[in-house]
CSV table of C-alpha atoms in Angstrom, one decimal:
chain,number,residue,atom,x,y,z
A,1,UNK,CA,20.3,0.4,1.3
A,2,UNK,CA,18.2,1.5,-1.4
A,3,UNK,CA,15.1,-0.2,-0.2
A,4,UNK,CA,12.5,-0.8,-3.0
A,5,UNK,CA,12.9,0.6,-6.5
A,6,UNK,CA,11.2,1.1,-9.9
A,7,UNK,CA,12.2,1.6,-13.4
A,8,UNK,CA,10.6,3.6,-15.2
A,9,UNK,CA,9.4,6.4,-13.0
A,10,UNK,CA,7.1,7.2,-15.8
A,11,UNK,CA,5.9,5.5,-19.5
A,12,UNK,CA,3.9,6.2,-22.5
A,13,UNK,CA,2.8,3.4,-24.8
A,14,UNK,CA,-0.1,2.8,-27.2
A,15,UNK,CA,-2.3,0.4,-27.5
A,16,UNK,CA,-1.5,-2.5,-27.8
A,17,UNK,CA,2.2,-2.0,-27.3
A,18,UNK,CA,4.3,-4.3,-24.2
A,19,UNK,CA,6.5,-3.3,-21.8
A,20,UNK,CA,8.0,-4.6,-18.4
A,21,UNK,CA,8.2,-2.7,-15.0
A,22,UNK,CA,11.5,-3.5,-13.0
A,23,UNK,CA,11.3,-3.8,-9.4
A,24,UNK,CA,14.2,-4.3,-7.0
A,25,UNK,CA,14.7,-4.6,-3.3
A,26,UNK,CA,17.6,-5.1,-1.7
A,27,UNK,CA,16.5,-5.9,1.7
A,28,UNK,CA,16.6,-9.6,1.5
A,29,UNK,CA,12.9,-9.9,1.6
A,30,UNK,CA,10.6,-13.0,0.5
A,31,UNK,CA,7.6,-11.4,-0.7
A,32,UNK,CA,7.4,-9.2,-3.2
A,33,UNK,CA,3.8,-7.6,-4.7
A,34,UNK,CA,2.8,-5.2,-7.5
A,35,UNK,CA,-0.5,-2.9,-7.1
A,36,UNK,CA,-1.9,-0.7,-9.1
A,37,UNK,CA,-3.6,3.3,-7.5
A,38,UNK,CA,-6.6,4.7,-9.3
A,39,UNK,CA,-8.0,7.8,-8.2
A,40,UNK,CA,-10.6,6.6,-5.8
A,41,UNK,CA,-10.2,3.3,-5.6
A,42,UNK,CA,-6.6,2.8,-3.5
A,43,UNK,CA,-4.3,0.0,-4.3
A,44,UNK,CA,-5.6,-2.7,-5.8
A,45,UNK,CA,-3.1,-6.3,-5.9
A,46,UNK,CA,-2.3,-7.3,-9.7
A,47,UNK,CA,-0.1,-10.8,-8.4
A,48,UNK,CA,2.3,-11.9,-5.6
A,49,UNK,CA,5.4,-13.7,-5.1
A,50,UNK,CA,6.2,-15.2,-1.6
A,51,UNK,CA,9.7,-16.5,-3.1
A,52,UNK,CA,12.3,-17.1,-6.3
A,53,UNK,CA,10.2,-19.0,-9.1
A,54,UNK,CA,6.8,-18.6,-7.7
A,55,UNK,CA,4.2,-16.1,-8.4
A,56,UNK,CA,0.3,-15.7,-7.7
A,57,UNK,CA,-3.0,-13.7,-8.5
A,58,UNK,CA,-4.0,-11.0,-6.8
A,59,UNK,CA,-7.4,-8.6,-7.1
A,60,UNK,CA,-6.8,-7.8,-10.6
A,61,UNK,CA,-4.6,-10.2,-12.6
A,62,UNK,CA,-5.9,-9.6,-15.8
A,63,UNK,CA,-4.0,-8.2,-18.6
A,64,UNK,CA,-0.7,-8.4,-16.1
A,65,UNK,CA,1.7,-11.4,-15.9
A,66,UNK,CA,5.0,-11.8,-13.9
A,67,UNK,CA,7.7,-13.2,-12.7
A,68,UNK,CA,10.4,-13.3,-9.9
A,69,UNK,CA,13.8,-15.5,-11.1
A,70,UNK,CA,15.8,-13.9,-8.9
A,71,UNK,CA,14.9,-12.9,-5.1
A,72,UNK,CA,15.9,-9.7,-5.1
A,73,UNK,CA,13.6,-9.1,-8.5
A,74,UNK,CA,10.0,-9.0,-9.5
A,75,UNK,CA,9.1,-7.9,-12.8
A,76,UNK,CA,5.4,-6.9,-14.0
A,77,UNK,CA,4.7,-7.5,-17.8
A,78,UNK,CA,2.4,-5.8,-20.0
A,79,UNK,CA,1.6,-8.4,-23.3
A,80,UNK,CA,-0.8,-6.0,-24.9
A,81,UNK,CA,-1.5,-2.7,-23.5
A,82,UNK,CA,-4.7,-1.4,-22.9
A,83,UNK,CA,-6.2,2.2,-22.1
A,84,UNK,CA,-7.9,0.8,-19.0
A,85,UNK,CA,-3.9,0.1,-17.6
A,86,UNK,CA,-3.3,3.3,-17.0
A,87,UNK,CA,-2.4,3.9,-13.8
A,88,UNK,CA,0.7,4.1,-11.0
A,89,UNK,CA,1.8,1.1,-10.1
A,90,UNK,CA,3.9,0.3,-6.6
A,91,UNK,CA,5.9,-2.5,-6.0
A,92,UNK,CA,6.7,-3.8,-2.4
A,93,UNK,CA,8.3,-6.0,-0.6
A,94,UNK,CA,8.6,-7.7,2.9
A,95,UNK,CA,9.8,-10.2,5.0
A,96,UNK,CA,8.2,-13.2,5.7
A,97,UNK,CA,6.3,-12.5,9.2
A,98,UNK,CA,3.0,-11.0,8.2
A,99,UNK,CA,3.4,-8.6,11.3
A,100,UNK,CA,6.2,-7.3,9.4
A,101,UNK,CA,6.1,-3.8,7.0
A,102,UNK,CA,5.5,-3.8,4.2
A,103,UNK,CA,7.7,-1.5,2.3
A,104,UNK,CA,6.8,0.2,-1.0
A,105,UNK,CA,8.8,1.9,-3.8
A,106,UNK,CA,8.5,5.2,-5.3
A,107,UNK,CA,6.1,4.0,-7.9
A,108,UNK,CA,5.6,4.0,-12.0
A,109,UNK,CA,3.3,6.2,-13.7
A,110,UNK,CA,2.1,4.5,-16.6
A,111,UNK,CA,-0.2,6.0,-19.5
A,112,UNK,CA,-1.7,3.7,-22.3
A,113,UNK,CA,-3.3,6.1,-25.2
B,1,UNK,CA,-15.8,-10.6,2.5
B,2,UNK,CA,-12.9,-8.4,4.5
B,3,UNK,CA,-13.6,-5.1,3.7
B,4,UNK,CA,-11.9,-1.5,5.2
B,5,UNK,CA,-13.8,1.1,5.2
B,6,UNK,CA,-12.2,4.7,5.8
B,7,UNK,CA,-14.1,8.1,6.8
B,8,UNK,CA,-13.2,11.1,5.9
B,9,UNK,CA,-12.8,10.6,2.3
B,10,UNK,CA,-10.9,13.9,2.8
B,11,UNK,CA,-10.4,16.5,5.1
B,12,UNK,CA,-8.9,20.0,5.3
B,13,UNK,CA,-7.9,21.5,8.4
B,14,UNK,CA,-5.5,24.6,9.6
B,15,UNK,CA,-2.3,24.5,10.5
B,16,UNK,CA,-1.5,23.9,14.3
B,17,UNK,CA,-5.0,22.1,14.6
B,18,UNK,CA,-6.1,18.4,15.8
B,19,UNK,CA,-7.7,15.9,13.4
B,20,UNK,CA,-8.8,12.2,13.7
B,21,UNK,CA,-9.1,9.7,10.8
B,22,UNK,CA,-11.1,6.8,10.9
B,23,UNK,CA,-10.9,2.9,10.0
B,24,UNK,CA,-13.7,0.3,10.2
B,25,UNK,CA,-12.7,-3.0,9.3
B,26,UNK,CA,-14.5,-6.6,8.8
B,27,UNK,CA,-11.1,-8.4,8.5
B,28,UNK,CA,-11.4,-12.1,9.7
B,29,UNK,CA,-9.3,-13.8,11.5
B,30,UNK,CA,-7.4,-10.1,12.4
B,31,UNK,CA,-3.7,-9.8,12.6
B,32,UNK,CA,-2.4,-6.5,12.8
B,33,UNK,CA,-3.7,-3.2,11.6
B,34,UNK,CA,-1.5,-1.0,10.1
B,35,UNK,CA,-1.7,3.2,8.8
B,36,UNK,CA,0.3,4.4,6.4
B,37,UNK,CA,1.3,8.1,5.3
B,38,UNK,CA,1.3,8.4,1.4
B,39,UNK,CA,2.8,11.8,0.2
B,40,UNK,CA,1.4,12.9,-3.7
B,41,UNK,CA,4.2,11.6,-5.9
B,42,UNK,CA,5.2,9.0,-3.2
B,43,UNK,CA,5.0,4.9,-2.3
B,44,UNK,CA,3.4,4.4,1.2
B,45,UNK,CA,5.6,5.0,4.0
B,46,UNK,CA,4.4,2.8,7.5
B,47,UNK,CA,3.4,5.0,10.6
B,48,UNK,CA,2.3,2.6,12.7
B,49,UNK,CA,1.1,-1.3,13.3
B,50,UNK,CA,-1.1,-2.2,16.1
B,51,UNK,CA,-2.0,-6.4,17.0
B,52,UNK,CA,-5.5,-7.3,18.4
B,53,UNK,CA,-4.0,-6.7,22.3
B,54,UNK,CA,-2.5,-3.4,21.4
B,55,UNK,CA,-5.1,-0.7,21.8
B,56,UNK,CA,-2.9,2.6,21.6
B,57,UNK,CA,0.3,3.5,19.3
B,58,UNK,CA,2.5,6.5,18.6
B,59,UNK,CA,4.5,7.5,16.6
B,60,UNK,CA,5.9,11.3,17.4
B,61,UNK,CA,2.5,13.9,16.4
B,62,UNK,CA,0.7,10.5,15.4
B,63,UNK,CA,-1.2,8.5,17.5
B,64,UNK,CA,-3.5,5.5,16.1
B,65,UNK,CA,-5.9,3.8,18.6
B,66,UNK,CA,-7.7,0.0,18.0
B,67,UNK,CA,-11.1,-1.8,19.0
B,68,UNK,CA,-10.8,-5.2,18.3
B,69,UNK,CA,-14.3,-5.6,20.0
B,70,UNK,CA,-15.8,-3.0,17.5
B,71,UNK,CA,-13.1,-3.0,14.7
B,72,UNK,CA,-12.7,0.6,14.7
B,73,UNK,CA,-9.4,2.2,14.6
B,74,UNK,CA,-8.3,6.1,14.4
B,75,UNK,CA,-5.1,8.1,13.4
B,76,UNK,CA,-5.3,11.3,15.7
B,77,UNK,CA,-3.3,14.0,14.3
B,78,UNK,CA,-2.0,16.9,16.8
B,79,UNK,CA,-0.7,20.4,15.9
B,80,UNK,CA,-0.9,19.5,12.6
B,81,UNK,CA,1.8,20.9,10.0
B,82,UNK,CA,1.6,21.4,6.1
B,83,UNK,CA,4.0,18.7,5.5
B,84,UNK,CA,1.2,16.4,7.3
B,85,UNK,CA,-0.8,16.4,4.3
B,86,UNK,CA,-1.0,13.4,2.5
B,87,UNK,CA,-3.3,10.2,1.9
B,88,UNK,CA,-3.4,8.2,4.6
B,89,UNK,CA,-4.0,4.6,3.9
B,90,UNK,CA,-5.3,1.7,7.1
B,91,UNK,CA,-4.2,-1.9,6.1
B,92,UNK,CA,-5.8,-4.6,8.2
B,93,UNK,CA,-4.1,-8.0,8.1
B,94,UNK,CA,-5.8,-11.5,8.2
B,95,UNK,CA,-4.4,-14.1,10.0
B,96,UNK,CA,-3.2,-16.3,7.0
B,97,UNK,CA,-0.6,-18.5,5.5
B,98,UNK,CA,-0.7,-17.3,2.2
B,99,UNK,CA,1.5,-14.6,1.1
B,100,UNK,CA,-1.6,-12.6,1.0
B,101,UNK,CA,-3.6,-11.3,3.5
B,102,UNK,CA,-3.4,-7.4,3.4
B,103,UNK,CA,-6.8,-5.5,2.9
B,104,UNK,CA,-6.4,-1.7,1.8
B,105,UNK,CA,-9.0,1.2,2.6
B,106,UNK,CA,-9.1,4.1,0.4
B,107,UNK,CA,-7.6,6.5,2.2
B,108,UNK,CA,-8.3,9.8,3.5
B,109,UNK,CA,-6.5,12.4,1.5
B,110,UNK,CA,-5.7,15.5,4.4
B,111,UNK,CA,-4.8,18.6,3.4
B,112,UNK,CA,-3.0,21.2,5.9
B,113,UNK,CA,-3.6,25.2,5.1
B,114,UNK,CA,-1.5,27.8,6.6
């Protein structure tokens, strides 16, 4: 298994440019999440999915939207990129029982100039 | 609000010596609390979970302790090693339907010398 992955590993846009983070698992899992890591303030949630078709907001929604039409899938869009979005960005994934781990991929480093 | 609150915000220690991270939580209603080992350049890798009637978990050199009456927990590190350092992230759970429940502390970034 490949667990959790992320395409791309790393991105350079300008403002106001769009783009669209991949993230696959192929664990069967029914929640999938995509957080963002800034130096000193550890991983934030941008939006949720706890199954194929539906999504939620997280912490910091803004800016971000997704979706998840396929289980295995969760994709993280960027309409208009903005300076304050850089960051690395983790998707994970997990099964349905809360008690169970949550596992993460390798993570996306995104810069916005 | 459920907040986690993690002490040291780092730490640097020698090789072969003992170290102990701490967690303080105000997670209501608590689930499970969970550490996780983040190498630089790396996703969060699970060490260990703990539920509110579990007090004391291992996992080879790492051993994480829990308080539900205080909400403390610690990661106790023994004869530490350079590839020990790392961030190391506590997750504390609510007790929820939603999807969502998972509250994240900072970390503590460690940092092993020879």
């Amino acid at each position: 298994n490949a667990g959790v992955t992320q395409t791309p590993k790393f991105r350079v846009l300008k403002t106001g440019q769009s783009m669209t983070l991949l993230c696959a698992q192929d664990m069967n899992h029914e929640y999938m999440y995509w957080y963002r890591q800034d130096p000193g303030m550890g991983l934030r949630l941008i939006h949720y999915s706890v199954g194929e078709g539906t999504t939620a907001k997280g912490e910091v929604p803004d800016g971000y939207n997704v979706s998840r039409l396929k289980k295995q899938n969760f994709l993280l869009g960027l309409e208009s990129a903005a300076p304050s979005q850089t960051s690395v960005y983790f998707c994970a994934s997990r099964r349905r029982t809360i008690s169970d781990t949550q596992y993460f991929g390798p993570g996306t480093r995104l810069t916005v100039l | 609000k459920n907040q986690v609150e993690q002490s040291p915000q780092s730490l640097i220690i020698l090789e072969g010596k003992n170290c102990t991270l701490q967690c303080n939580y105000t997670v209501s209603p608590f689930s499970n609390l969970r550490w996780y080992k983040q190498d630089t350049g790396r996703g969060p890798v699970s060490l260990t979970i703990m539920t509110f009637s579990e007090n004391t978990k291992s996992n080879g050199r790492y051993t994480a302790t829990l308080d539900a009456d205080t909400k403390q927990s610690s990661l106790h590190i023994t004869a530490s090693q350079l590839s020990d350092s790392a961030s190391y992230i506590c997750v504390v759970s609510a007790s929820k339907n939603s999807g969502y429940a998972l509250n994240f502390g900072k970390g503590t970034s460690l940092l092993v010398t020879p």
